[in-house]
mmCIF file of C-alpha atoms in Angstrom:
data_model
loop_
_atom_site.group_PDB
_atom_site.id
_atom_site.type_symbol
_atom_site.label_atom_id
_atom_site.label_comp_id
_atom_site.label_asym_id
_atom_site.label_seq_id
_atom_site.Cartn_x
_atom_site.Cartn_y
_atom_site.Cartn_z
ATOM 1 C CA UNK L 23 169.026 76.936 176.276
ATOM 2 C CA UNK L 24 172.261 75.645 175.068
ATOM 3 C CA UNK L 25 173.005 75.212 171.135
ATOM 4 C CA UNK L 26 175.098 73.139 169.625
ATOM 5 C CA UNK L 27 176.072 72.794 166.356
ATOM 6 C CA UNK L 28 177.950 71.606 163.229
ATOM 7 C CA UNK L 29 179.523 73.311 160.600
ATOM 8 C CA UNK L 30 179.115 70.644 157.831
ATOM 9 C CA UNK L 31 176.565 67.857 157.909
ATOM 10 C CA UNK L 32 178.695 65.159 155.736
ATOM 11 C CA UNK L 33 182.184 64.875 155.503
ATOM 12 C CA UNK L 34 184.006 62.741 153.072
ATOM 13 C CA UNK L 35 187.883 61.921 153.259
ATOM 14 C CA UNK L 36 190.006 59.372 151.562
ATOM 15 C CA UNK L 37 191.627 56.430 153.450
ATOM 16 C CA UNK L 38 194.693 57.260 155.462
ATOM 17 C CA UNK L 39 193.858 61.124 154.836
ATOM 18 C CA UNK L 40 193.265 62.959 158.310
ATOM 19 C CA UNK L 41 189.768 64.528 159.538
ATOM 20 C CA UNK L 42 188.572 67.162 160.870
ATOM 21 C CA UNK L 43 185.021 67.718 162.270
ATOM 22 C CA UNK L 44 183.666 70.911 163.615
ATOM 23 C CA UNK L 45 181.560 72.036 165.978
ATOM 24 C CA UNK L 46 180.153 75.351 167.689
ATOM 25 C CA UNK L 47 178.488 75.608 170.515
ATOM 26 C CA UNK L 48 176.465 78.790 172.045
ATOM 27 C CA UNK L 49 176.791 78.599 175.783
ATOM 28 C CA UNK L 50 180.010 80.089 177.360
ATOM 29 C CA UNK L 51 179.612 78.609 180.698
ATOM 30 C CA UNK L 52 179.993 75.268 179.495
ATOM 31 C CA UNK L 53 182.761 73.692 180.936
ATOM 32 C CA UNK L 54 182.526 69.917 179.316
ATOM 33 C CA UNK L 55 182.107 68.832 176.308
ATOM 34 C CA UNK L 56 182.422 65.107 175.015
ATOM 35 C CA UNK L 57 182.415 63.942 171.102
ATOM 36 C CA UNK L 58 180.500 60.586 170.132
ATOM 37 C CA UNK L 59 180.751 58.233 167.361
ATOM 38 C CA UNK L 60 177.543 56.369 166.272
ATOM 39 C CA UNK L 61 177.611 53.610 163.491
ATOM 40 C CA UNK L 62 174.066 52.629 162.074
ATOM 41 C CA UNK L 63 172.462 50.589 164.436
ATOM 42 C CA UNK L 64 174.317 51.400 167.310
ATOM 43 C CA UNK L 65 174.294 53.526 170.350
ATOM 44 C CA UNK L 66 176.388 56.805 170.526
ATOM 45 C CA UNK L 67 179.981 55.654 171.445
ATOM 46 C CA UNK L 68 182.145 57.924 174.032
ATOM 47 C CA UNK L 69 185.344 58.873 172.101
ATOM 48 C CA UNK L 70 186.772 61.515 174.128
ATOM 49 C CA UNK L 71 186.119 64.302 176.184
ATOM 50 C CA UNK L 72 187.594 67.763 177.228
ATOM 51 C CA UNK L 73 187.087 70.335 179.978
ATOM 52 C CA UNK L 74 187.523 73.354 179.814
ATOM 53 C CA UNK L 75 190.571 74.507 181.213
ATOM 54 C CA UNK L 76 192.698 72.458 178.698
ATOM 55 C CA UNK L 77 192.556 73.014 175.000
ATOM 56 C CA UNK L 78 193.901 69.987 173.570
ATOM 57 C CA UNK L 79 193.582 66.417 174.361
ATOM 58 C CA UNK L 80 194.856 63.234 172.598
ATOM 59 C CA UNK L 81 193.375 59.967 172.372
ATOM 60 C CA UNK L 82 194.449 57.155 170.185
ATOM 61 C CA UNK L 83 194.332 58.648 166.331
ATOM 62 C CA UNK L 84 192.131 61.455 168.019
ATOM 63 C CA UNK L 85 192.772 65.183 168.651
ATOM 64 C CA UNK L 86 189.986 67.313 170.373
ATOM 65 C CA UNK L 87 190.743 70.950 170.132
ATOM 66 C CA UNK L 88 188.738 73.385 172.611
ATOM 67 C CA UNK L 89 188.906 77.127 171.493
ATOM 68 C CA UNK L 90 187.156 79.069 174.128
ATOM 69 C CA UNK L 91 187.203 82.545 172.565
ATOM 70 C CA UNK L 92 185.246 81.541 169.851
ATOM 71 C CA UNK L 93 182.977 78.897 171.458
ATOM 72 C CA UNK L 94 184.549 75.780 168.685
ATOM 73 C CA UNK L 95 185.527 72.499 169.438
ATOM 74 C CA UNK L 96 186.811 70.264 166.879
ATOM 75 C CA UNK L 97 187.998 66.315 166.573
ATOM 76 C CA UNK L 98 190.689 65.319 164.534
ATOM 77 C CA UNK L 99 190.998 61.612 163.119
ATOM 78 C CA UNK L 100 194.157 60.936 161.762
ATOM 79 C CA UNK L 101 195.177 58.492 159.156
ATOM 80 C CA UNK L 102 191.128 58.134 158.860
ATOM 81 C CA UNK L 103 189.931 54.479 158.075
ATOM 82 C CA UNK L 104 187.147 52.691 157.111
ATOM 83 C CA UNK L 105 185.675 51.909 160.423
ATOM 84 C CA UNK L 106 185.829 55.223 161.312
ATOM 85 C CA UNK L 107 182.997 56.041 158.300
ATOM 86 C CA UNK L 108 179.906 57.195 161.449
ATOM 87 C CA UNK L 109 177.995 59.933 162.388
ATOM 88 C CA UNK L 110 179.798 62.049 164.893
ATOM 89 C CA UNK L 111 177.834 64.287 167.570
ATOM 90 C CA UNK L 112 179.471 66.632 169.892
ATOM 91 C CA UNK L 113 177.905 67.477 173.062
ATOM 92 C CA UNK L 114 178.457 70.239 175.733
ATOM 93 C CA UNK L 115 177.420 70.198 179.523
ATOM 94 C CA UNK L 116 178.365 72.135 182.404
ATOM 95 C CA UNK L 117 179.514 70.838 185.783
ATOM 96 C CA UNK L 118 177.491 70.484 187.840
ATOM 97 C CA UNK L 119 173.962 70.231 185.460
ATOM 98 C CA UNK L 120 172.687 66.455 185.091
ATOM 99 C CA UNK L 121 172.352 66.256 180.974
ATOM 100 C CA UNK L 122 174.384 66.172 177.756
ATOM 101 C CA UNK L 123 173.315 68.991 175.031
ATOM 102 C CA UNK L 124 173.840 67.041 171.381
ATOM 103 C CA UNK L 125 174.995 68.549 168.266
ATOM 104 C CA UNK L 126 172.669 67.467 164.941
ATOM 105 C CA UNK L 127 175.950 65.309 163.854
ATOM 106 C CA UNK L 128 178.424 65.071 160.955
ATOM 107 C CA UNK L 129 178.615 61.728 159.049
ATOM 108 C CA UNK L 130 181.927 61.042 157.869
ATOM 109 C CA UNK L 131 182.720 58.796 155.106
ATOM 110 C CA UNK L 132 185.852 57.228 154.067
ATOM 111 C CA UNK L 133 186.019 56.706 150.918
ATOM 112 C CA UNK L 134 189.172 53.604 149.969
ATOM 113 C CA UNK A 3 180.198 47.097 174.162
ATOM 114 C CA UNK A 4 179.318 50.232 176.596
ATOM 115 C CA UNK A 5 178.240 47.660 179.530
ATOM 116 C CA UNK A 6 175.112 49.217 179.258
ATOM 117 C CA UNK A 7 171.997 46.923 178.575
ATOM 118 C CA UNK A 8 168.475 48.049 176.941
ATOM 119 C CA UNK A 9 165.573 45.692 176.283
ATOM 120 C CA UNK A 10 164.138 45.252 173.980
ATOM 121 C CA UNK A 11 166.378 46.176 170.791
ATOM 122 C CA UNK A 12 162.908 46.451 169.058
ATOM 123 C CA UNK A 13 159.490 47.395 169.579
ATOM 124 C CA UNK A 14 156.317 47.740 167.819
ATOM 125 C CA UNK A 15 153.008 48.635 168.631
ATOM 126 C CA UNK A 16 149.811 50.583 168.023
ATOM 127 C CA UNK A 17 148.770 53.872 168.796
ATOM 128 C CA UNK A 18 147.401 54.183 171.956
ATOM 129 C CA UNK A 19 149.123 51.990 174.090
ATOM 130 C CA UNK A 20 151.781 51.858 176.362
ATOM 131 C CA UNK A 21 155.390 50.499 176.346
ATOM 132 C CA UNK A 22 158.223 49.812 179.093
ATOM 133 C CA UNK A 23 161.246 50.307 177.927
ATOM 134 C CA UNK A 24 164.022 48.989 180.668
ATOM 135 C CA UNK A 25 167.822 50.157 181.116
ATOM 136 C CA UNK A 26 170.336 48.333 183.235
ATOM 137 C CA UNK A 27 173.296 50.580 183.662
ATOM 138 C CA UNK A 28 177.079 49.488 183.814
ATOM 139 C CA UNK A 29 178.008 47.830 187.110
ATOM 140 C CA UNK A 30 178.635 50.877 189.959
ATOM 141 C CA UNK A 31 176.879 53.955 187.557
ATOM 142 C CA UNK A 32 174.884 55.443 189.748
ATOM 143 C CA UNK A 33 173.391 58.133 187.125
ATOM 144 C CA UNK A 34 171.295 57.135 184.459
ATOM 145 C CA UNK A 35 169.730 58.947 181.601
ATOM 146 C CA UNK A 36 167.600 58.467 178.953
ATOM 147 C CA UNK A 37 167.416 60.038 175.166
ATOM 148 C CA UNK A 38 165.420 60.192 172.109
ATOM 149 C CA UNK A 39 166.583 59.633 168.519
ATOM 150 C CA UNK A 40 164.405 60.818 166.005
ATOM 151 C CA UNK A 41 165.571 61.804 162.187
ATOM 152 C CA UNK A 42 164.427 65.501 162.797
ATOM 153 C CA UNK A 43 165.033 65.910 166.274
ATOM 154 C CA UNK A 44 169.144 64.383 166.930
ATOM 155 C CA UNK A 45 169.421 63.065 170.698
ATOM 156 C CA UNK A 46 167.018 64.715 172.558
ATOM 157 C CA UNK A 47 167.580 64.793 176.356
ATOM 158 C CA UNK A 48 164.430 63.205 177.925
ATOM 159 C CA UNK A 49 165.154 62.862 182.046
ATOM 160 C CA UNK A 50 168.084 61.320 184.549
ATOM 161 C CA UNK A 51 168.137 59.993 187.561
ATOM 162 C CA UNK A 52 170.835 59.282 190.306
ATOM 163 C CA UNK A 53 170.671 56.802 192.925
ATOM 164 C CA UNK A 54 167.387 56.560 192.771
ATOM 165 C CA UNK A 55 165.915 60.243 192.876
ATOM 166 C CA UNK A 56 165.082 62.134 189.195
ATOM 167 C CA UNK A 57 167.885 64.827 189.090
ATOM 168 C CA UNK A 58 166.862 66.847 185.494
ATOM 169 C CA UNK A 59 164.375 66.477 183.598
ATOM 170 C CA UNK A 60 164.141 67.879 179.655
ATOM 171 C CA UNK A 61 162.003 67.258 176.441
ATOM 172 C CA UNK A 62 160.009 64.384 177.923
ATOM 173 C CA UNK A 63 156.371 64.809 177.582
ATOM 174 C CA UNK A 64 153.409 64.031 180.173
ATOM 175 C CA UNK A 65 152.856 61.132 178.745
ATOM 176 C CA UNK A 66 155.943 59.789 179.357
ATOM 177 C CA UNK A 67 157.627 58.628 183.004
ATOM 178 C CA UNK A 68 160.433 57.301 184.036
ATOM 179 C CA UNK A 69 161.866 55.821 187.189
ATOM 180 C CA UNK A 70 165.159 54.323 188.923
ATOM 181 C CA UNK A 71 164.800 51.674 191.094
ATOM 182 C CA UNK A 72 166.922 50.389 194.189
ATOM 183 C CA UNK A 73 169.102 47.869 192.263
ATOM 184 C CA UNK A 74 169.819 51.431 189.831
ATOM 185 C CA UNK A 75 168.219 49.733 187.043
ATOM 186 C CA UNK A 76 166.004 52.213 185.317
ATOM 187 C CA UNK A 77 162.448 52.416 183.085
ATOM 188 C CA UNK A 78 160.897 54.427 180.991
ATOM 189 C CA UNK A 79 157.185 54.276 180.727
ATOM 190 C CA UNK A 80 155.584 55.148 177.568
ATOM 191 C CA UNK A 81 151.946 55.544 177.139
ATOM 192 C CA UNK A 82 148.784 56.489 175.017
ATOM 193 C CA UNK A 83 151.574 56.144 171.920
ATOM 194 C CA UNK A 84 151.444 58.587 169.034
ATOM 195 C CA UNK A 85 153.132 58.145 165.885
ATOM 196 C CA UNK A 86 154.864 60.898 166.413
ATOM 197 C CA UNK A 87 156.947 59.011 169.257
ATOM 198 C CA UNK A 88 158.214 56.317 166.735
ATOM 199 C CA UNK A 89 162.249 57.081 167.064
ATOM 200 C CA UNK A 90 165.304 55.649 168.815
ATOM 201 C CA UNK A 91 165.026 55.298 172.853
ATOM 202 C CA UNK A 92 168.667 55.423 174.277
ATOM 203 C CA UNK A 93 169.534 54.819 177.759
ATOM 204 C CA UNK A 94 173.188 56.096 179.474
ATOM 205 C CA UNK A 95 174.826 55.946 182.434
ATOM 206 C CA UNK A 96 177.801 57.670 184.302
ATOM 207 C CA UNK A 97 179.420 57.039 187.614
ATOM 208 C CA UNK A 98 178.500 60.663 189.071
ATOM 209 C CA UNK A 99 176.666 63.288 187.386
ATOM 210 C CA UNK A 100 179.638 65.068 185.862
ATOM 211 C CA UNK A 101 181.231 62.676 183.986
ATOM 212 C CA UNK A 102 181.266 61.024 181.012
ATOM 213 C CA UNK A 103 177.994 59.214 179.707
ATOM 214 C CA UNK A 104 178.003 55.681 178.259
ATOM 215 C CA UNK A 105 175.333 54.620 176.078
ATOM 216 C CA UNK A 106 173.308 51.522 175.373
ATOM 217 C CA UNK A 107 172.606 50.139 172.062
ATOM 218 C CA UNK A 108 168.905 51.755 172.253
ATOM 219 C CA UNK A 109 165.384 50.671 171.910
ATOM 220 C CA UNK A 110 163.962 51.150 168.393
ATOM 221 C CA UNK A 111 160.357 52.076 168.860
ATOM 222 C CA UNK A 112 157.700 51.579 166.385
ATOM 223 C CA UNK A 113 154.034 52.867 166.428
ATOM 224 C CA UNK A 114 151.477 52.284 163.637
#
């Protein structure tokens, strides 16, 4: 089955300082993958997604990078804040299948 | 605030028995799935449906049933309760079954 995964489980950064979070996955036919945010207490938030014939897509503060040769995705926050202090999951699918394949997470803390 | 609605935010009961856990989806999602949250396990796919009719089905055990009913609402059925099953119950929806997923704020089930 598909595996997804994260390079670091905790990821601290200092207010205003930009983010990057990681992420591998093991299945090559995936073709859409989608990063989450979840804050304590709170259902996994959609942040943005990417398919795969792009490899870069901005959002507002947010950068997701899709290398396909080496199977990585990656999200970059910039000018990180406070709020942005969650756990962040990555998830893969492929067109066409019916379910989401999660990553364990990274928590990211911002530290003021 | 997804526009996805779970009740109830809480739940706790005893081994044995057997909970409903209900998912209203946002207004014209026709796909709905339905995840579990547990420290050791990350978001675990469980089953979705689309317009009624179960379309995948992953980690969910025997015990455990689900179903999507005319006005798309969905339920999960829980029964003869372990501890084991004590975790976060998250419901999503999509508007087809390719694109992005929008989660509730979950169902936190406890069993003692």
């Amino acid at each position: 089955g598909e595996s997804v995964g994260l390079h670091l489980p905790t990821l601290s950064v200092q207010e205003g300082d930009n983010s990057i979070i990681n992420c591998a996955y093991s299945n090559s036919a995936s073709d859409y993958f989608i990063w989450y945010k979840q804050e304590s207490g709170k259902g996994p938030q959609f942040i943005i997604d990417i398919r795969s014939n792009m490899d870069k897509r901005q959002g507002q503060r947010v950068t997701v990078l899709l290398n396909k040769t080496v199977k990585h995705l990656s999200l970059q926050i910039a000018a990180t804040q406070p709020g942005d202090s969650a756990v962040y999951f990555c998830a893969e699918s492929l067109t066409g299948a019916n379910n989401l394949f999660f990553g364990t997470g990274t928590r990211l803390t911002v530290i003021p | 605030d997804s526009g996805v609605t779970q009740t109830p935010k809480h739940l706790i009961t005893a081994t044995g028995q057997r909970v409903t856990l209900r998912c209203s989806p946002r207004s014209g999602d026709l796909s709905v799935y339905w995840y579990q949250q547990s420290l050791d396990q990350g978001l675990q796919f469980l089953i979705q449906y689309y317009n009624g009719e179960e379309r995948a089905k992953g980690n969910i055990l025997e015990r455990f049933s689900a179903q999507q009913f005319p006005d798309l609402h969905s339920e999960l059925n829980l029964s003869s309760l372990e501890l084991g099953d004590s975790a976060l119950y998250f419901c999503a929806s999509s508007a087809r079954v390719d694109s992005s997923a929008f989660f509730g704020q979950g169902t936190r089930l406890t069993v003692v």
